[in-house]
mmCIF file of C-alpha atoms in Angstrom:
data_model
loop_
_atom_site.group_PDB
_atom_site.id
_atom_site.type_symbol
_atom_site.label_atom_id
_atom_site.label_comp_id
_atom_site.label_asym_id
_atom_site.label_seq_id
_atom_site.Cartn_x
_atom_site.Cartn_y
_atom_site.Cartn_z
ATOM 1 C CA MET C 24 -26.512 -4.839 -176.274
ATOM 2 C CA MET C 25 -25.357 -7.080 -173.401
ATOM 3 C CA ARG C 26 -24.600 -3.987 -171.238
ATOM 4 C CA LYS C 27 -28.120 -2.597 -171.997
ATOM 5 C CA HIS C 28 -29.746 -5.852 -170.943
ATOM 6 C CA THR C 29 -27.642 -6.014 -167.763
ATOM 7 C CA ARG C 30 -28.682 -2.495 -166.842
ATOM 8 C CA LEU C 31 -32.323 -3.312 -167.512
ATOM 9 C CA ILE C 32 -32.222 -6.389 -165.323
ATOM 10 C CA GLY C 33 -30.481 -4.419 -162.596
ATOM 11 C CA TRP C 34 -33.231 -1.741 -162.656
ATOM 12 C CA VAL C 35 -35.983 -4.347 -162.540
ATOM 13 C CA ALA C 36 -34.351 -6.011 -159.560
ATOM 14 C CA ALA C 37 -33.843 -2.634 -157.835
ATOM 15 C CA VAL C 38 -37.511 -1.620 -158.403
ATOM 16 C CA LEU C 39 -38.716 -4.962 -157.046
ATOM 17 C CA VAL C 40 -36.586 -4.591 -153.929
ATOM 18 C CA ILE C 41 -37.705 -1.037 -153.386
ATOM 19 C CA MET C 42 -41.380 -2.032 -153.753
ATOM 20 C CA GLY C 43 -40.829 -4.928 -151.248
ATOM 21 C CA PHE C 44 -39.102 -2.667 -148.644
ATOM 22 C CA SER C 45 -41.785 0.006 -149.145
ATOM 23 C CA GLN C 46 -44.633 -2.589 -148.581
ATOM 24 C CA LEU C 47 -42.942 -3.768 -145.405
ATOM 25 C CA GLY C 48 -42.734 -0.153 -144.205
ATOM 26 C CA LEU C 49 -46.420 0.444 -144.989
ATOM 27 C CA TRP C 50 -47.380 -2.700 -143.133
ATOM 28 C CA GLN C 51 -45.416 -1.491 -140.072
ATOM 29 C CA LEU C 52 -47.244 1.796 -140.233
ATOM 30 C CA HIS C 53 -50.602 0.024 -140.486
ATOM 31 C CA ARG C 54 -49.746 -2.015 -137.374
ATOM 32 C CA MET C 55 -48.681 1.149 -135.541
ATOM 33 C CA HIS C 56 -52.000 2.880 -136.275
ATOM 34 C CA GLU C 57 -53.953 -0.273 -135.434
ATOM 35 C CA LYS C 58 -52.334 -0.714 -132.032
ATOM 36 C CA GLN C 59 -52.447 2.968 -131.167
ATOM 37 C CA ALA C 60 -56.188 3.040 -131.936
ATOM 38 C CA LEU C 61 -56.582 0.156 -129.533
ATOM 39 C CA LEU C 62 -54.697 1.943 -126.793
ATOM 40 C CA ASP C 63 -56.710 5.124 -127.342
ATOM 41 C CA GLN C 64 -59.958 3.173 -126.641
ATOM 42 C CA GLN C 65 -58.905 2.035 -123.172
ATOM 43 C CA VAL C 66 -59.819 5.149 -121.156
ATOM 44 C CA PRO C 67 -63.215 5.750 -122.849
ATOM 45 C CA ALA C 68 -64.073 2.067 -122.365
ATOM 46 C CA ARG C 69 -63.970 2.471 -118.578
ATOM 47 C CA ALA C 70 -66.529 5.278 -118.764
ATOM 48 C CA GLN C 71 -69.422 2.962 -119.687
ATOM 49 C CA THR C 72 -70.200 -0.430 -118.134
ATOM 50 C CA LEU C 73 -72.143 -2.943 -120.192
ATOM 51 C CA SER C 74 -73.409 -6.517 -119.698
ATOM 52 C CA LEU C 75 -71.506 -9.183 -121.503
ATOM 53 C CA ALA C 76 -74.320 -9.702 -124.056
ATOM 54 C CA ASP C 77 -74.562 -5.936 -124.757
ATOM 55 C CA ALA C 78 -70.793 -5.592 -125.094
ATOM 56 C CA GLN C 79 -70.603 -8.461 -127.623
ATOM 57 C CA ALA C 80 -73.487 -7.059 -129.584
ATOM 58 C CA ALA C 81 -71.910 -3.618 -129.863
ATOM 59 C CA PRO C 82 -69.447 -2.602 -132.597
ATOM 60 C CA PRO C 83 -66.077 -4.360 -132.043
ATOM 61 C CA GLN C 84 -63.939 -2.166 -129.794
ATOM 62 C CA LEU C 85 -62.833 -2.154 -126.123
ATOM 63 C CA ARG C 86 -65.764 -2.494 -123.721
ATOM 64 C CA TRP C 87 -65.915 -2.534 -119.943
ATOM 65 C CA VAL C 88 -68.086 -5.450 -118.802
ATOM 66 C CA ASP C 89 -69.733 -6.059 -115.467
ATOM 67 C CA ASP C 90 -71.981 -9.172 -115.247
ATOM 68 C CA HIS C 91 -73.014 -12.237 -113.294
ATOM 69 C CA GLY C 92 -73.084 -15.813 -114.453
ATOM 70 C CA ARG C 93 -71.397 -19.139 -114.148
ATOM 71 C CA PHE C 94 -67.987 -20.537 -115.126
ATOM 72 C CA LEU C 95 -68.170 -23.557 -117.460
ATOM 73 C CA PRO C 96 -65.946 -26.640 -117.469
ATOM 74 C CA GLY C 97 -62.764 -26.645 -119.431
ATOM 75 C CA THR C 98 -59.458 -24.694 -119.304
ATOM 76 C CA VAL C 99 -57.275 -23.339 -122.112
ATOM 77 C CA LEU C 100 -53.664 -22.608 -121.372
ATOM 78 C CA LEU C 101 -52.123 -20.236 -123.873
ATOM 79 C CA ASP C 102 -48.394 -20.976 -124.247
ATOM 80 C CA ASN C 103 -45.447 -18.664 -124.836
ATOM 81 C CA GLN C 104 -46.753 -15.750 -122.735
ATOM 82 C CA THR C 105 -44.098 -13.701 -120.937
ATOM 83 C CA ARG C 106 -44.385 -11.562 -117.781
ATOM 84 C CA GLY C 107 -41.548 -9.748 -116.150
ATOM 85 C CA GLY C 108 -39.116 -11.431 -118.549
ATOM 86 C CA ARG C 109 -40.290 -14.941 -117.524
ATOM 87 C CA ALA C 110 -41.965 -17.458 -119.824
ATOM 88 C CA GLY C 111 -45.276 -18.828 -118.858
ATOM 89 C CA ILE C 112 -48.886 -19.532 -119.784
ATOM 90 C CA LYS C 113 -52.142 -17.620 -119.596
ATOM 91 C CA VAL C 114 -55.137 -19.393 -118.143
ATOM 92 C CA TYR C 115 -58.555 -19.079 -119.839
ATOM 93 C CA GLN C 116 -61.894 -20.505 -118.784
ATOM 94 C CA PRO C 117 -65.266 -20.183 -120.448
ATOM 95 C CA PHE C 118 -67.960 -18.178 -118.700
ATOM 96 C CA ARG C 119 -71.684 -17.967 -119.475
ATOM 97 C CA SER C 120 -73.555 -14.858 -118.234
ATOM 98 C CA ASP C 121 -77.080 -15.031 -116.900
ATOM 99 C CA GLY C 122 -78.114 -13.481 -120.224
ATOM 100 C CA GLY C 123 -76.623 -16.388 -122.167
ATOM 101 C CA ALA C 124 -73.483 -14.753 -123.576
ATOM 102 C CA VAL C 125 -70.284 -16.863 -123.523
ATOM 103 C CA VAL C 126 -66.724 -15.628 -123.346
ATOM 104 C CA LEU C 127 -63.265 -16.823 -122.500
ATOM 105 C CA VAL C 128 -62.160 -15.183 -119.265
ATOM 106 C CA ASP C 129 -58.465 -14.370 -118.816
ATOM 107 C CA LEU C 130 -57.781 -15.636 -115.274
ATOM 108 C CA GLY C 131 -54.150 -14.525 -115.311
ATOM 109 C CA TRP C 132 -50.577 -15.766 -115.864
ATOM 110 C CA LEU C 133 -48.604 -18.656 -114.433
ATOM 111 C CA PRO C 134 -44.852 -19.335 -114.918
ATOM 112 C CA MET C 135 -43.815 -22.330 -116.961
ATOM 113 C CA PRO C 136 -41.047 -24.335 -115.206
ATOM 114 C CA PRO C 137 -37.971 -25.329 -117.161
ATOM 115 C CA ASP C 138 -39.152 -28.848 -117.519
ATOM 116 C CA ARG C 139 -42.378 -27.524 -119.001
ATOM 117 C CA GLN C 140 -44.419 -29.552 -116.533
ATOM 118 C CA LEU C 141 -47.807 -27.845 -116.499
ATOM 119 C CA PRO C 142 -48.923 -26.604 -113.062
ATOM 120 C CA THR C 143 -51.965 -28.351 -111.549
ATOM 121 C CA MET C 144 -55.054 -26.273 -112.530
ATOM 122 C CA VAL C 145 -57.928 -25.659 -110.123
ATOM 123 C CA PRO C 146 -60.787 -24.496 -112.367
ATOM 124 C CA ARG C 147 -63.307 -21.948 -111.261
ATOM 125 C CA GLU C 148 -66.722 -23.413 -110.508
ATOM 126 C CA GLY C 149 -70.240 -22.223 -109.904
ATOM 127 C CA GLU C 150 -71.755 -18.772 -109.983
ATOM 128 C CA ALA C 151 -69.495 -15.775 -110.086
ATOM 129 C CA HIS C 152 -69.460 -11.987 -110.607
ATOM 130 C CA VAL C 153 -67.012 -10.873 -113.346
ATOM 131 C CA ALA C 154 -65.822 -7.464 -114.361
ATOM 132 C CA GLY C 155 -63.100 -6.489 -116.807
ATOM 133 C CA LEU C 156 -62.142 -5.371 -120.286
ATOM 134 C CA LEU C 157 -63.617 -7.109 -123.312
ATOM 135 C CA ALA C 158 -60.617 -6.983 -125.621
ATOM 136 C CA PRO C 159 -59.010 -8.711 -128.560
ATOM 137 C CA PRO C 160 -57.273 -12.021 -127.798
ATOM 138 C CA PRO C 161 -53.492 -12.127 -127.483
ATOM 139 C CA ALA C 162 -51.625 -11.859 -130.778
ATOM 140 C CA THR C 163 -50.274 -15.079 -132.220
ATOM 141 C CA GLY C 164 -47.208 -15.837 -134.208
ATOM 142 C CA LEU C 165 -46.899 -18.258 -137.095
ATOM 143 C CA ALA C 166 -49.703 -20.776 -137.275
ATOM 144 C CA LEU C 167 -47.643 -23.940 -136.963
ATOM 145 C CA GLY C 168 -49.160 -27.255 -136.011
ATOM 146 C CA PRO C 169 -52.563 -27.750 -134.295
ATOM 147 C CA ALA C 170 -53.929 -24.813 -132.350
ATOM 148 C CA LEU C 171 -54.816 -26.855 -129.283
ATOM 149 C CA VAL C 172 -53.570 -30.166 -127.897
ATOM 150 C CA PRO C 173 -54.867 -32.010 -124.826
ATOM 151 C CA ALA C 174 -52.850 -31.511 -121.680
ATOM 152 C CA SER C 175 -52.081 -34.157 -119.119
ATOM 153 C CA GLN C 176 -55.035 -33.061 -116.957
ATOM 154 C CA PRO C 177 -58.620 -33.765 -117.914
ATOM 155 C CA ALA C 178 -60.484 -30.956 -119.618
ATOM 156 C CA VAL C 179 -57.305 -28.882 -119.982
ATOM 157 C CA TRP C 180 -55.932 -27.832 -123.353
ATOM 158 C CA LEU C 181 -52.540 -26.270 -124.221
ATOM 159 C CA ALA C 182 -52.800 -23.781 -127.038
ATOM 160 C CA ASN C 183 -50.368 -21.889 -129.230
ATOM 161 C CA ARG C 184 -53.173 -19.748 -130.587
ATOM 162 C CA MET C 185 -56.922 -19.481 -129.946
ATOM 163 C CA PRO C 186 -59.154 -19.634 -133.027
ATOM 164 C CA PRO C 187 -62.668 -19.227 -131.643
ATOM 165 C CA ALA C 188 -64.234 -22.103 -133.512
ATOM 166 C CA GLU C 189 -61.443 -24.541 -132.553
ATOM 167 C CA VAL C 190 -61.491 -23.455 -128.922
ATOM 168 C CA ALA C 191 -65.252 -23.835 -128.797
ATOM 169 C CA ALA C 192 -65.041 -27.320 -130.273
ATOM 170 C CA ALA C 193 -62.365 -28.333 -127.750
ATOM 171 C CA LEU C 194 -64.498 -27.056 -124.814
ATOM 172 C CA GLY C 195 -67.626 -28.722 -126.117
ATOM 173 C CA LEU C 196 -69.378 -25.440 -126.887
ATOM 174 C CA PRO C 197 -71.433 -24.511 -129.990
ATOM 175 C CA PRO C 198 -69.023 -23.196 -132.696
ATOM 176 C CA VAL C 199 -70.693 -19.725 -132.745
ATOM 177 C CA SER C 200 -70.744 -19.282 -128.994
ATOM 178 C CA LEU C 201 -67.258 -17.836 -128.748
ATOM 179 C CA ARG C 202 -66.383 -14.497 -130.321
ATOM 180 C CA SER C 203 -62.949 -13.204 -131.232
ATOM 181 C CA ALA C 204 -62.536 -11.426 -127.935
ATOM 182 C CA VAL C 205 -61.626 -12.321 -124.358
ATOM 183 C CA LEU C 206 -62.587 -10.817 -121.019
ATOM 184 C CA ARG C 207 -59.485 -9.441 -119.338
ATOM 185 C CA LEU C 208 -60.561 -9.899 -115.717
ATOM 186 C CA ASP C 209 -60.235 -6.880 -113.381
ATOM 187 C CA PRO C 210 -57.038 -7.403 -111.352
ATOM 188 C CA ALA C 211 -58.988 -5.943 -108.358
ATOM 189 C CA LEU C 212 -61.296 -8.940 -108.269
ATOM 190 C CA PRO C 213 -60.372 -11.902 -106.035
ATOM 191 C CA GLY C 214 -59.277 -15.219 -107.462
ATOM 192 C CA GLY C 215 -57.288 -16.124 -110.510
ATOM 193 C CA TYR C 216 -53.554 -15.603 -111.018
ATOM 194 C CA ALA C 217 -51.196 -12.716 -111.774
ATOM 195 C CA ARG C 218 -52.885 -10.412 -114.280
ATOM 196 C CA ASP C 219 -53.190 -6.839 -115.446
ATOM 197 C CA LEU C 220 -55.041 -4.923 -118.160
ATOM 198 C CA GLU C 221 -52.023 -4.460 -120.419
ATOM 199 C CA LEU C 222 -53.369 -4.465 -123.970
ATOM 200 C CA LEU C 223 -50.201 -5.310 -125.838
ATOM 201 C CA PRO C 224 -48.459 -8.055 -123.924
ATOM 202 C CA ASN C 225 -45.865 -10.120 -125.795
ATOM 203 C CA THR C 226 -45.989 -7.839 -128.755
ATOM 204 C CA LEU C 227 -44.438 -4.596 -130.071
ATOM 205 C CA PRO C 228 -45.713 -1.214 -129.013
ATOM 206 C CA PRO C 229 -46.665 1.411 -131.646
ATOM 207 C CA SER C 230 -43.402 3.214 -131.307
ATOM 208 C CA ARG C 231 -41.396 0.101 -132.255
ATOM 209 C CA HIS C 232 -43.550 -0.330 -135.337
ATOM 210 C CA LEU C 233 -42.777 3.242 -136.310
ATOM 211 C CA GLY C 234 -39.092 2.623 -135.889
ATOM 212 C CA TYR C 235 -39.182 -0.472 -138.117
ATOM 213 C CA ALA C 236 -41.204 1.432 -140.695
ATOM 214 C CA VAL C 237 -38.478 4.118 -140.803
ATOM 215 C CA GLN C 238 -35.865 1.390 -141.260
ATOM 216 C CA TRP C 239 -37.760 -0.225 -144.122
ATOM 217 C CA PHE C 240 -38.284 3.079 -145.930
ATOM 218 C CA GLY C 241 -34.690 3.945 -145.341
ATOM 219 C CA LEU C 242 -33.577 0.729 -147.012
ATOM 220 C CA ALA C 243 -35.826 1.422 -149.966
ATOM 221 C CA LEU C 244 -34.261 4.869 -150.333
ATOM 222 C CA THR C 245 -30.776 3.415 -150.001
ATOM 223 C CA VAL C 246 -31.436 0.949 -152.856
ATOM 224 C CA LEU C 247 -32.812 3.742 -155.020
ATOM 225 C CA VAL C 248 -29.735 5.957 -154.365
ATOM 226 C CA VAL C 249 -27.370 3.067 -155.129
ATOM 227 C CA ALA C 250 -29.185 2.248 -158.372
ATOM 228 C CA LEU C 251 -29.072 5.920 -159.438
ATOM 229 C CA VAL C 252 -25.384 6.151 -158.660
ATOM 230 C CA LEU C 253 -24.583 2.966 -160.609
ATOM 231 C CA GLU C 254 -26.653 4.243 -163.547
ATOM 232 C CA TRP C 255 -24.797 7.579 -163.477
ATOM 233 C CA ARG C 256 -21.420 5.852 -163.400
ATOM 234 C CA SER C 257 -22.455 3.548 -166.300
ATOM 235 C CA ARG C 258 -23.399 6.517 -168.410
ATOM 236 C CA ARG C 259 -20.136 8.321 -167.675
ATOM 237 C CA ARG C 260 -18.158 5.310 -168.784
ATOM 238 C CA THR C 261 -19.839 5.126 -172.203
ATOM 239 C CA PRO C 262 -20.633 8.735 -173.209
ATOM 240 C CA SER C 263 -19.928 8.180 -176.912
ATOM 241 C CA ALA C 264 -22.437 5.357 -177.134
ATOM 242 C CA TYR C 265 -25.174 7.560 -175.743
ATOM 243 C CA MET C 266 -24.187 10.356 -178.135
ATOM 244 C CA ARG C 267 -24.407 8.103 -181.110
ATOM 245 C CA LYS C 268 -27.731 6.777 -180.008
ATOM 246 C CA SER C 269 -29.146 10.279 -179.685
ATOM 247 C CA ARG C 270 -28.159 11.379 -183.272
ATOM 248 C CA PRO C 271 -30.973 11.374 -185.870
#
């Protein structure tokens, strides 16, 4: 009886582990398809230019924006952003178009020195023409601690993630004014800092997600094979018990 209970517990544990590994594999496949779909939108997005208000009102996907308006006070520095293997920050500033739409504009990347002393920020002011890709904000890791903390400079915030409502509150904007998208400023435009239109910075490309999915499914298959082998060996060691059990 003890052996039977041990085998049952072993199979329950094996099934749970297999299900866990399979779920992780499915999640990796979901992320692969999600990111590949985002990359597939980039070329069609350049074929049609919209105002900021029209782009925000359209169904959520990549949109190429060309508009005129004014930069608003306040700067958000997104921490832990790498470029060329170096750690740094991304600089964002709110912008309001002449049509009244508001967005965070990605002004580019700056290196973070080893002493983590933030560089002096010179905010954009006044009227400006902007053009670029309206895209999802950078991916964030674990949500640990507050999203934004005041920096040493006035009206500058250091962020580890950018929830729209919290960013809007920090910048003194209405909570609904910011959407879950940022304007990736065209690198050809003057001003700003080092930037590009790379859609998946600081995150895994689709091919890596596929590789991890294969690994998780492989682990699930390995656990199943090991469980079957152990079950087969257990049955071989006690053939008489199985024969007596099968008799009427």
